[in-house]
PDB file of C-alpha atoms and ligand atoms in Angstrom:
ATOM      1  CA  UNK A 946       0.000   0.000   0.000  1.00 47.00           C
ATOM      2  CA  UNK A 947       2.652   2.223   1.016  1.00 47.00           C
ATOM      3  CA  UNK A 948       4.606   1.186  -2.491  1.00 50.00           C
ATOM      4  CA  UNK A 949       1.486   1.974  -4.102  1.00 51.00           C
ATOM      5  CA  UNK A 950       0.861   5.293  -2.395  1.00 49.00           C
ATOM      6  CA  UNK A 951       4.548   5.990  -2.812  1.00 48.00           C
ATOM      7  CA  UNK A 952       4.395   5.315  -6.867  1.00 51.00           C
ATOM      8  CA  UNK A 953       1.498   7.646  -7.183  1.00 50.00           C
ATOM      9  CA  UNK A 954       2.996  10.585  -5.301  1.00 51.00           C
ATOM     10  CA  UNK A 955       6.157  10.198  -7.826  1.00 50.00           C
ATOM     11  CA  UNK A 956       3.723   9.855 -10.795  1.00 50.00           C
ATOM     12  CA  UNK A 957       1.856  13.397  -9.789  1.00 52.00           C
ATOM     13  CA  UNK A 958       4.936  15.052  -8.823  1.00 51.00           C
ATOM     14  CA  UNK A 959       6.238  14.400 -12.057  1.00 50.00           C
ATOM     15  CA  UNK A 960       3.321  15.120 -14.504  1.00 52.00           C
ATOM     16  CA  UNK A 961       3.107  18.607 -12.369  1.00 53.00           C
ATOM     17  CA  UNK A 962       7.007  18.929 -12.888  1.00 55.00           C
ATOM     18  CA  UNK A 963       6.223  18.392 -16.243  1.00 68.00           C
ATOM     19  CA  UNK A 964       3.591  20.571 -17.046  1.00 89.00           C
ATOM     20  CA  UNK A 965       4.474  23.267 -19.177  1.00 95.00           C
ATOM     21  CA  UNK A 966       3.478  26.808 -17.890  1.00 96.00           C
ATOM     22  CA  UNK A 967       1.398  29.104 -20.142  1.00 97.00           C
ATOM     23  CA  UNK A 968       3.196  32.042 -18.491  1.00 96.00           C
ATOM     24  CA  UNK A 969       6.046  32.483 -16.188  1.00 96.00           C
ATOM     25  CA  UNK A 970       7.049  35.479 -15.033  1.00 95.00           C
ATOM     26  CA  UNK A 971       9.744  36.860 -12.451  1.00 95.00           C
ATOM     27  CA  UNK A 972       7.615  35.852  -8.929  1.00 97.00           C
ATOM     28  CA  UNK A 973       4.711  33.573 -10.570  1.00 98.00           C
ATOM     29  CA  UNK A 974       4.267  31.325 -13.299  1.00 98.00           C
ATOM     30  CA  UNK A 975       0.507  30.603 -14.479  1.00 98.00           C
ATOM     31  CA  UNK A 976      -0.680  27.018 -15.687  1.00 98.00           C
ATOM     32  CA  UNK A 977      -3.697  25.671 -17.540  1.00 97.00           C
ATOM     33  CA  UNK A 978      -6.291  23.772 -15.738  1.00 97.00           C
ATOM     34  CA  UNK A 979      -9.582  21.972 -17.128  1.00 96.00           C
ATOM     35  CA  UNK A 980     -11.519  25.005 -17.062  1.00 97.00           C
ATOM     36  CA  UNK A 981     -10.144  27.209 -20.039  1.00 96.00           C
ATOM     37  CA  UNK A 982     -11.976  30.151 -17.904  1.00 97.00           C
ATOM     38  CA  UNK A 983      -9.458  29.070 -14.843  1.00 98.00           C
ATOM     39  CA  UNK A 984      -5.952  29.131 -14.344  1.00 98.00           C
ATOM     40  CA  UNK A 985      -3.937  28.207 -11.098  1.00 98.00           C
ATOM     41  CA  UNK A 986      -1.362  30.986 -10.286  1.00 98.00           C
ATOM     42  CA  UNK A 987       1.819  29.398  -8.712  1.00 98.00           C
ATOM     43  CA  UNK A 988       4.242  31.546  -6.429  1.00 98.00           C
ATOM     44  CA  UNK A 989       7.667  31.055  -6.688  1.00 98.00           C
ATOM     45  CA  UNK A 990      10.230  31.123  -4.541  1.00 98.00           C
ATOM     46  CA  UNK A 991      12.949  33.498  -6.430  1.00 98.00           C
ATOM     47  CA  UNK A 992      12.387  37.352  -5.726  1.00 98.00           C
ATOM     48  CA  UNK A 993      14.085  39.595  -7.782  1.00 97.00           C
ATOM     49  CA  UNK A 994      14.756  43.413  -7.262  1.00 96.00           C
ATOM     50  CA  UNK A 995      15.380  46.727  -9.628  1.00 92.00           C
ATOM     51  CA  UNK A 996      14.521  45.072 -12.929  1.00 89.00           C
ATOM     52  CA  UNK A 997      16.042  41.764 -12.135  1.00 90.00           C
ATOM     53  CA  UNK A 998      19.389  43.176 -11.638  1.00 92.00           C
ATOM     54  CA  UNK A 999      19.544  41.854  -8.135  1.00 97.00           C
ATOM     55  CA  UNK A1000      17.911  38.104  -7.242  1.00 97.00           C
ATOM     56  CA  UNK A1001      17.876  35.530  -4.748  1.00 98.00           C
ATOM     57  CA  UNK A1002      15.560  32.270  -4.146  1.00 98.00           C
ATOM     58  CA  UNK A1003      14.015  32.741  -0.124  1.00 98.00           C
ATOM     59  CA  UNK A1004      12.397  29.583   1.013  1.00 98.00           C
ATOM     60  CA  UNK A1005       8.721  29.437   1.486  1.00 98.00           C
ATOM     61  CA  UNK A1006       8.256  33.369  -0.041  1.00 98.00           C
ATOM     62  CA  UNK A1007       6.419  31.348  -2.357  1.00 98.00           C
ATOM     63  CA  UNK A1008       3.913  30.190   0.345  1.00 98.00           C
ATOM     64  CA  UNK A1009       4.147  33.430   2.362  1.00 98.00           C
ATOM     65  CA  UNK A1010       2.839  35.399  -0.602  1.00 98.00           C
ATOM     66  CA  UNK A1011       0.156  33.174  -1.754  1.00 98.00           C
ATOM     67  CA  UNK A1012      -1.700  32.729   1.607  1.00 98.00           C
ATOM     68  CA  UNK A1013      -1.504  37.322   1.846  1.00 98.00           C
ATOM     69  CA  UNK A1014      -2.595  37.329  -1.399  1.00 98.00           C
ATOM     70  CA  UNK A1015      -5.666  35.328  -0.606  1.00 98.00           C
ATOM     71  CA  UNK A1016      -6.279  36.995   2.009  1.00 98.00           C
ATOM     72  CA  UNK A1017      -6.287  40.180   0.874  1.00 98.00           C
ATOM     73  CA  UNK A1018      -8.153  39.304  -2.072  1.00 98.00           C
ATOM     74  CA  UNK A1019     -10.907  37.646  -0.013  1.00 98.00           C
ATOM     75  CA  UNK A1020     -11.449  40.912   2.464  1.00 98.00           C
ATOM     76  CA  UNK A1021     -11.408  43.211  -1.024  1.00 98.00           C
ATOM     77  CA  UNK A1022     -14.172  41.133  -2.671  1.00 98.00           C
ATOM     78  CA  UNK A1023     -16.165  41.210   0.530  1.00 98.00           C
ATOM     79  CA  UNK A1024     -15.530  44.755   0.085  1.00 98.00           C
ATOM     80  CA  UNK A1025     -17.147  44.600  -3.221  1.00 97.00           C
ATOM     81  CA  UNK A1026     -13.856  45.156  -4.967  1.00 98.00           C
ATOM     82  CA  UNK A1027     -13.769  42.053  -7.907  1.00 98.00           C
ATOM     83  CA  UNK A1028     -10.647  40.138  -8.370  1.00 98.00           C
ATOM     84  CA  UNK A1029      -9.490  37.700 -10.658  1.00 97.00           C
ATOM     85  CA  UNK A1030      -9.736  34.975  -7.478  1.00 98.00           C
ATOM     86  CA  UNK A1031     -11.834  31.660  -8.053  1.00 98.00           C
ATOM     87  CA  UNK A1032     -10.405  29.508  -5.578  1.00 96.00           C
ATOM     88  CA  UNK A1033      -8.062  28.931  -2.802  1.00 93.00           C
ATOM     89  CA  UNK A1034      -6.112  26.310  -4.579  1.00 95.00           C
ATOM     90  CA  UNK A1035      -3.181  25.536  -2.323  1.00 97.00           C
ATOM     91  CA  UNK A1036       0.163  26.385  -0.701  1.00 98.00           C
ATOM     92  CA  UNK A1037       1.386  28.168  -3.264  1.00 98.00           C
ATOM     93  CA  UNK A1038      -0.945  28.033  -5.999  1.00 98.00           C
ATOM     94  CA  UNK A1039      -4.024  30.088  -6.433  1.00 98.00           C
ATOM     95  CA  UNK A1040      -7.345  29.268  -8.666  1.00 98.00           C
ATOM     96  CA  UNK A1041      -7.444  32.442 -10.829  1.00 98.00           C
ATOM     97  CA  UNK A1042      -9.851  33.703 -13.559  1.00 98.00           C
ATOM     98  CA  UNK A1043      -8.202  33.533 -16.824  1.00 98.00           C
ATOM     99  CA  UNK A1044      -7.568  37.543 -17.366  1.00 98.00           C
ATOM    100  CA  UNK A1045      -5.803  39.349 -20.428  1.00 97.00           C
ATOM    101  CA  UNK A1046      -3.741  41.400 -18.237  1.00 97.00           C
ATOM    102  CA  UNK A1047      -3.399  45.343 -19.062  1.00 98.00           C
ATOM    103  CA  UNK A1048       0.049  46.313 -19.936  1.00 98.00           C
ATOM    104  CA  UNK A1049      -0.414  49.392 -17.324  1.00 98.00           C
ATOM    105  CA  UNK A1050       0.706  48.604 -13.804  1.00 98.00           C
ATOM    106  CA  UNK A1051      -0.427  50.977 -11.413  1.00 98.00           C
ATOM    107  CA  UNK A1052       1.261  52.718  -8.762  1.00 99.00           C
ATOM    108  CA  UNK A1053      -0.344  54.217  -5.448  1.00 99.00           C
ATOM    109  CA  UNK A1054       2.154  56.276  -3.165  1.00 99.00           C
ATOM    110  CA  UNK A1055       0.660  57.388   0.435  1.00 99.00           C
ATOM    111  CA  UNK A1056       3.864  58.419   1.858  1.00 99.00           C
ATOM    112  CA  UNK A1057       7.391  58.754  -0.226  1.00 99.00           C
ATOM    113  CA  UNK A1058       9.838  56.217  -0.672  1.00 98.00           C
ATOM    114  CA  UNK A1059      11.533  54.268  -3.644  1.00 98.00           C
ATOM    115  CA  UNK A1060      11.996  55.684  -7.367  1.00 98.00           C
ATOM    116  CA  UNK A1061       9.531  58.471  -6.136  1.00 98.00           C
ATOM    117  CA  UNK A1062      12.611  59.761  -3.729  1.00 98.00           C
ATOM    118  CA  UNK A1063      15.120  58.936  -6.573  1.00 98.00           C
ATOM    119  CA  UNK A1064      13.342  60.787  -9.003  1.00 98.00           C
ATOM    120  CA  UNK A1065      11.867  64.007  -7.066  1.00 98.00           C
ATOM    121  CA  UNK A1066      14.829  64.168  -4.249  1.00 98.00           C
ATOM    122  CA  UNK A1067      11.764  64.672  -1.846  1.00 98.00           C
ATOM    123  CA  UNK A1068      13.004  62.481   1.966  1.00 98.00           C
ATOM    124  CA  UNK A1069      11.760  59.090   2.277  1.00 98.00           C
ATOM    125  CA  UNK A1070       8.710  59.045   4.966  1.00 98.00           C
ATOM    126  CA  UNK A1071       7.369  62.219   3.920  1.00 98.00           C
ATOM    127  CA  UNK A1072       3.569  61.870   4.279  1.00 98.00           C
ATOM    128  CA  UNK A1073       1.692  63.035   1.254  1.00 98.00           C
ATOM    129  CA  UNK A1074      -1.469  65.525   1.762  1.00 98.00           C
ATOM    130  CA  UNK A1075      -3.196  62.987  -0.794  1.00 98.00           C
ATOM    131  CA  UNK A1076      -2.154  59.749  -2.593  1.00 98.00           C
ATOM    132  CA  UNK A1077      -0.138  59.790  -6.107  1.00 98.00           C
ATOM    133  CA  UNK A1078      -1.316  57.491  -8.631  1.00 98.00           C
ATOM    134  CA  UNK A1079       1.101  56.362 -10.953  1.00 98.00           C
ATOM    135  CA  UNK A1080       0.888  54.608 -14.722  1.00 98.00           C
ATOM    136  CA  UNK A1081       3.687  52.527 -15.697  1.00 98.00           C
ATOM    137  CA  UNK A1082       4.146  50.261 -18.986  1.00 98.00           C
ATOM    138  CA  UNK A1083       4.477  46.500 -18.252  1.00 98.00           C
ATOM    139  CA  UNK A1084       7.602  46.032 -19.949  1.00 97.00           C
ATOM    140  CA  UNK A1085      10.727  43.863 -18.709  1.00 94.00           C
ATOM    141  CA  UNK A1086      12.367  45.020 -21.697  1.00 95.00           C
ATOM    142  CA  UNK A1087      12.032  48.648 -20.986  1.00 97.00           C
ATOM    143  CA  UNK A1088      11.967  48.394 -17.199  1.00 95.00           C
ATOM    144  CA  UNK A1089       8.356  49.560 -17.006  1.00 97.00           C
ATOM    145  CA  UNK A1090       8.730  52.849 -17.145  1.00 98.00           C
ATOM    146  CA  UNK A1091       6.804  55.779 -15.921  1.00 98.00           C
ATOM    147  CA  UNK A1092       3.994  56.775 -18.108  1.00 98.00           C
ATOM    148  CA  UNK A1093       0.794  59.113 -18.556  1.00 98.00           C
ATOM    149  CA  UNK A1094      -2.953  58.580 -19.635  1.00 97.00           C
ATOM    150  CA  UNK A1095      -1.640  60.109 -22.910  1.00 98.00           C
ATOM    151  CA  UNK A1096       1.167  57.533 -23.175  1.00 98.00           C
ATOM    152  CA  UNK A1097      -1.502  54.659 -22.848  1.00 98.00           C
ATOM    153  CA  UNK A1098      -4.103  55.803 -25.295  1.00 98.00           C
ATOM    154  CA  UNK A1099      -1.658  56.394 -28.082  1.00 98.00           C
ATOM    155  CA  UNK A1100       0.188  53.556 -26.953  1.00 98.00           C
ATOM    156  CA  UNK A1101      -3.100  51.117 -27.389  1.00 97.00           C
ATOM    157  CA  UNK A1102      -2.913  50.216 -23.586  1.00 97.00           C
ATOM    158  CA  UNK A1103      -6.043  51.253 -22.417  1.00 96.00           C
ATOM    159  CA  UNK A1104      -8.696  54.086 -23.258  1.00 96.00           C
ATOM    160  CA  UNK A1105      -9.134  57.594 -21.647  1.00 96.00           C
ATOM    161  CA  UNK A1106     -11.986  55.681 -20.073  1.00 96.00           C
ATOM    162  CA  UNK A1107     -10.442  52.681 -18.912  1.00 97.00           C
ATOM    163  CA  UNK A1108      -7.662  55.164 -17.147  1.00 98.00           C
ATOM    164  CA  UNK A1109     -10.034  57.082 -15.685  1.00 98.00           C
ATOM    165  CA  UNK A1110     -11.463  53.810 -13.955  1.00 98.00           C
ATOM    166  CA  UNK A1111      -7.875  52.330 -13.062  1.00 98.00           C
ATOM    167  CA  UNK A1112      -7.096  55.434 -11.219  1.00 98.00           C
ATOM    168  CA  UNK A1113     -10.340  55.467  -9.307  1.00 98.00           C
ATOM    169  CA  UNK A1114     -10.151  51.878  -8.549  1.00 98.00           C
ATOM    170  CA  UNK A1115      -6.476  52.080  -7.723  1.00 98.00           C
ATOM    171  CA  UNK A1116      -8.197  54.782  -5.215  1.00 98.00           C
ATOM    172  CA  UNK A1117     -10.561  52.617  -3.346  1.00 98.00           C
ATOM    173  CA  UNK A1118      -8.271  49.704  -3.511  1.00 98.00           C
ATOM    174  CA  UNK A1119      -5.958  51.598  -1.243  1.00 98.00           C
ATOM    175  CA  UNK A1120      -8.356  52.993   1.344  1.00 98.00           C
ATOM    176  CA  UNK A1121      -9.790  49.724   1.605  1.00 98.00           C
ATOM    177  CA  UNK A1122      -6.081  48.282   2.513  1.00 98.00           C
ATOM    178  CA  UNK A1123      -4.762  51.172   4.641  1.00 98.00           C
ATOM    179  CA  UNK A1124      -7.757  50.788   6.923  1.00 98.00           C
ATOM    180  CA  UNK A1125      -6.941  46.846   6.637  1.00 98.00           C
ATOM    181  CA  UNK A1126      -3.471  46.796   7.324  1.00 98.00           C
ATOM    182  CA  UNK A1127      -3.830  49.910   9.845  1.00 98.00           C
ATOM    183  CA  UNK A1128      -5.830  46.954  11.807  1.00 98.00           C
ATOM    184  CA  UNK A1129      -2.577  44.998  11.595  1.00 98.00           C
ATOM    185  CA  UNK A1130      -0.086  47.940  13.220  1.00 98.00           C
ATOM    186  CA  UNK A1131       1.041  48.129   9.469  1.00 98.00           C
ATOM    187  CA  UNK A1132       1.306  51.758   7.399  1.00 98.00           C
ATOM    188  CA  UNK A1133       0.779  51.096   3.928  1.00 99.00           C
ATOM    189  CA  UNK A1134       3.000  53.125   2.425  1.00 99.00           C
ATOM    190  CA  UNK A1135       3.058  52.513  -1.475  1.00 99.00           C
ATOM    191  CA  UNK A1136       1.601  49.606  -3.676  1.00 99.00           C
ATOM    192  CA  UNK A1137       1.506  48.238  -6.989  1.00 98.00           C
ATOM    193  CA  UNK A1138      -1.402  46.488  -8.651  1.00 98.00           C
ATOM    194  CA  UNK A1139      -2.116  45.055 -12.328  1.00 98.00           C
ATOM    195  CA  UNK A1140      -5.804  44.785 -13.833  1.00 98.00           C
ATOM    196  CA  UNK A1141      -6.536  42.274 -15.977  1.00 98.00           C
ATOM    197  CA  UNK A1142      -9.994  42.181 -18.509  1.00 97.00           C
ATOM    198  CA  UNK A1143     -12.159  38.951 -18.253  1.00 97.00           C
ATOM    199  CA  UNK A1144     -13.494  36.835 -21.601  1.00 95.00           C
ATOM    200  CA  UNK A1145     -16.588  38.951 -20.772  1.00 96.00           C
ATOM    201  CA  UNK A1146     -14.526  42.703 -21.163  1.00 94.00           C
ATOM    202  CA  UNK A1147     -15.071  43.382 -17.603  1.00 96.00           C
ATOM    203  CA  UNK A1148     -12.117  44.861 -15.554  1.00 97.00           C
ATOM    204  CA  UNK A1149     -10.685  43.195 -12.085  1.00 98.00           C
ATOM    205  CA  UNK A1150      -8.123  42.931  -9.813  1.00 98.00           C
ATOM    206  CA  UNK A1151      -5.503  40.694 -10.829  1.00 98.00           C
ATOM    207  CA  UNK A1152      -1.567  39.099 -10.643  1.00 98.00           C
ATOM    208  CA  UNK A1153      -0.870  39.637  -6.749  1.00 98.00           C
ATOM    209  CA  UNK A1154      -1.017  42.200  -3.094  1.00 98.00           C
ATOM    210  CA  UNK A1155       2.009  40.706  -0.877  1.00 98.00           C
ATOM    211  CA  UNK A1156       4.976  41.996   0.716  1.00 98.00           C
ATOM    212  CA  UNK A1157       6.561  41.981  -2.797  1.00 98.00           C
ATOM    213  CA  UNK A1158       4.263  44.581  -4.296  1.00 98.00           C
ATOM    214  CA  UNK A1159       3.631  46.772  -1.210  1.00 98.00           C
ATOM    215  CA  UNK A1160       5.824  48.609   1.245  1.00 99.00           C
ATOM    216  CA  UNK A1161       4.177  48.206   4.702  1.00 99.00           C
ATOM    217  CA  UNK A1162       5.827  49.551   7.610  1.00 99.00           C
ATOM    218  CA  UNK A1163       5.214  48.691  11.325  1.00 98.00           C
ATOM    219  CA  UNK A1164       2.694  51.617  12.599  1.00 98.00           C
ATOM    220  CA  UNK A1165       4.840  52.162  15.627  1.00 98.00           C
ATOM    221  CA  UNK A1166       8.598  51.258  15.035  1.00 98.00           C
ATOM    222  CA  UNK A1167       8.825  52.237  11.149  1.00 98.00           C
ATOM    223  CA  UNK A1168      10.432  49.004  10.055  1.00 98.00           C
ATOM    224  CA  UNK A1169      10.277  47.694   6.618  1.00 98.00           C
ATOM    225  CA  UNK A1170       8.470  44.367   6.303  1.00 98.00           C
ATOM    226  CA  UNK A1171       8.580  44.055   2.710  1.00 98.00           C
ATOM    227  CA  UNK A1172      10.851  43.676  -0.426  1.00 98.00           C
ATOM    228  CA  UNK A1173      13.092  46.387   0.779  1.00 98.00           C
ATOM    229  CA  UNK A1174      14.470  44.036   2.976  1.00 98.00           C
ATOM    230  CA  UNK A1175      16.005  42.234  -0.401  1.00 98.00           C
ATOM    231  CA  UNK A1176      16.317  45.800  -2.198  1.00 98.00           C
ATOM    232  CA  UNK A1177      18.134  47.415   0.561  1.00 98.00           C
ATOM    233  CA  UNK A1178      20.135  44.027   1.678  1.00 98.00           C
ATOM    234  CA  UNK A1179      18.567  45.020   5.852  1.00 98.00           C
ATOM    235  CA  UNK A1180      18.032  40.684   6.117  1.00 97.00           C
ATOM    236  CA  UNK A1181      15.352  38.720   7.851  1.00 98.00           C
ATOM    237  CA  UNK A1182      13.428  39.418   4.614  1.00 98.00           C
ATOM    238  CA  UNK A1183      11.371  36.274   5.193  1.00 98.00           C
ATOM    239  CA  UNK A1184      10.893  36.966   8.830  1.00 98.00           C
ATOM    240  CA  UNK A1185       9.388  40.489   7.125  1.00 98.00           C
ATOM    241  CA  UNK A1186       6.993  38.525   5.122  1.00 98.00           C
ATOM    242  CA  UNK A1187       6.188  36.529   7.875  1.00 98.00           C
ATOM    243  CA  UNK A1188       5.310  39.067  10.555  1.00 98.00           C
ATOM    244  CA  UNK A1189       2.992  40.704   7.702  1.00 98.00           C
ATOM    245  CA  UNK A1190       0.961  37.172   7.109  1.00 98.00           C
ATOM    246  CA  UNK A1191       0.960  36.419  11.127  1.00 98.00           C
ATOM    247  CA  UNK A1192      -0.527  39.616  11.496  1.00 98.00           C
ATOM    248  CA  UNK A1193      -2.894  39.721   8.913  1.00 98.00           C
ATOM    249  CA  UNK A1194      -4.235  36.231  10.335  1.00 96.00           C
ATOM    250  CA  UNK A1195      -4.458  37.139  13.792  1.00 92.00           C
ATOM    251  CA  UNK A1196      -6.531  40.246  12.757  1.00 81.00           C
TER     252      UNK A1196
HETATM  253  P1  TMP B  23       8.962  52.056  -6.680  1.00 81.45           P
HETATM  254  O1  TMP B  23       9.074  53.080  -5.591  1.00 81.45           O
HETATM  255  O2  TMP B  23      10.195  51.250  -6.856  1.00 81.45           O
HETATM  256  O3  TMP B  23       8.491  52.676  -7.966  1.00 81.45           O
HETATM  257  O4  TMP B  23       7.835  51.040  -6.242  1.00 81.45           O
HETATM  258  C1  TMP B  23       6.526  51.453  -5.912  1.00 81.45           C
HETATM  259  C2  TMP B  23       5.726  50.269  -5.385  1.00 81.45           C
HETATM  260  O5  TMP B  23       5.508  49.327  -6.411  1.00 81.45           O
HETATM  261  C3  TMP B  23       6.419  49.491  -4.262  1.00 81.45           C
HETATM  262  O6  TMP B  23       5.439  49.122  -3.316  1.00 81.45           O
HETATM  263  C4  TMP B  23       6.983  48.278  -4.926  1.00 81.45           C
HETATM  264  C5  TMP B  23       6.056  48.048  -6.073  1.00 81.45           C
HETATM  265  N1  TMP B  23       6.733  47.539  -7.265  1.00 81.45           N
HETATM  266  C6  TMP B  23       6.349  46.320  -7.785  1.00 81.45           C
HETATM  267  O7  TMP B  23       5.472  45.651  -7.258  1.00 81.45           O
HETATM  268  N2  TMP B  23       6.969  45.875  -8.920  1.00 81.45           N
HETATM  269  C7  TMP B  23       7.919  46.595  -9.551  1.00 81.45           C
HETATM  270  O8  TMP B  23       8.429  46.133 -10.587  1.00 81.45           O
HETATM  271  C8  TMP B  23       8.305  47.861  -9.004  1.00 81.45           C
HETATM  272  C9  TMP B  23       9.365  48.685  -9.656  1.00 81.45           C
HETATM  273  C10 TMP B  23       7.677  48.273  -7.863  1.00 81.45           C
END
């Protein structure tokens, strides 16, 4: 029996080894399933930093990011913000809606810190009167760079229209997770987030909210318990990650 049981696990680990993905980017990679409508989002392991100039595999950031992901998906859709999520899947895969994914990523910056400080000169921690939304093109090649509405509608990326209704979603994505994370003892001091358009043309949430795509810093102390960690070489990067998800859970 044990033989037998033995066998099978080798025969599923290796047809999932096996299994080409449709997709794989720098933190995920995206595979088919028997719904065409559904795909299951796995999260890898490697992080990488400033355009993958800088990378390094951290075990279980894989499974750190997929259960805050979930969870933050979960509290925005019973916030009656839609996301691409269909299913818990699980470790370190998530059950996705198959989305085309717009080539704008957008940026939200509460309080300064990052390229915004490289770029302006303006003192990391300064506290903006309101938040900064950002455009930037999706491309490795180019290193996303910062772009306008104007950029995207002659560029083809999305409409005046569909701007308009990035920006103000981008907006009510991030007072719905500074009052969450503010729960938590965590400042939410910048994000990214991607949108991707369903079979049906209707916009969502999609690719991933974790320590990898957010700065959070504890409410009290100021630390960093996100990617800066990596990007700034401070350590305990999982230990970051994991403080975030324990107190997300506990919350
Ligand atoms: P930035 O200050 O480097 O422009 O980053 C702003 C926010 O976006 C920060 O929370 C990190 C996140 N981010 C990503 O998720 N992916 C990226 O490729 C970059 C550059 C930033």
């Amino acid at each position: 029996m044990r033989d037998a049981l033995l066998a099978l696990t080798d025969e599923v680990w290796q047809v999932s080894e096996v299994m080409t993905p449709l997709y794989e980017g720098k933190a995920k990679r995206l595979y088919a399933t028997d719904d065409p409508e559904i795909l299951r989002m796995e999260f890898k392991d490697e992080a990488t930093a400033f355009n993958a100039e800088k990378k390094a595999i951290f075990e279980n950031k894989g499974k750190l990011n997929k259960a805050i992901t979930t969870l933050i998906y979960q509290m925005l859709e019973e916030k009656g913000v839609k996301t691409h999520l269909a299913g818990e899947g699980d470790e370190i895969n998530l059950m996705v809606r198959k989305v085309e994914i717009l080539l704008v990523e957008v940026i939200v910056r509460n309080v300064a810190a990052g390229s915004f400080c490289k770029r302006t000169g303006v003192a990391e921690g300064t506290e903006f009167k309101k938040p900064i939304v950002e455009f930037s093109y999706k491309s490795d090649e180019l290193g996303d760079p910062l772009i306008n509405d104007d950029y995207a509608r002659e560029m083809g990326l999305a409409s005046e229209e569909e701007c308009a209704l990035l920006k103000r979603d981008a907006l009510i994505v991030n007072e719905v997770l500074i009052d969450f994370f503010a729960k938590s003892g965590l400042r939410l001091i910048d994000f990214k987030i991607e949108f991707g358009r369903l079979s049906s043309g209707e916009i969502v949430l999609a690719d991933e909210v974790s320590p990898d795509t957010c700065r959070l810093w504890d409410a009290k102390t100021g630390e960093k318990l996100d990617k800066d960690r990596f990007r700034q070489d401070l350590g305990g990067v999982m230990e970051g990650y994991q403080e975030v998800l324990r107190r997300l859970s506990d919350s």
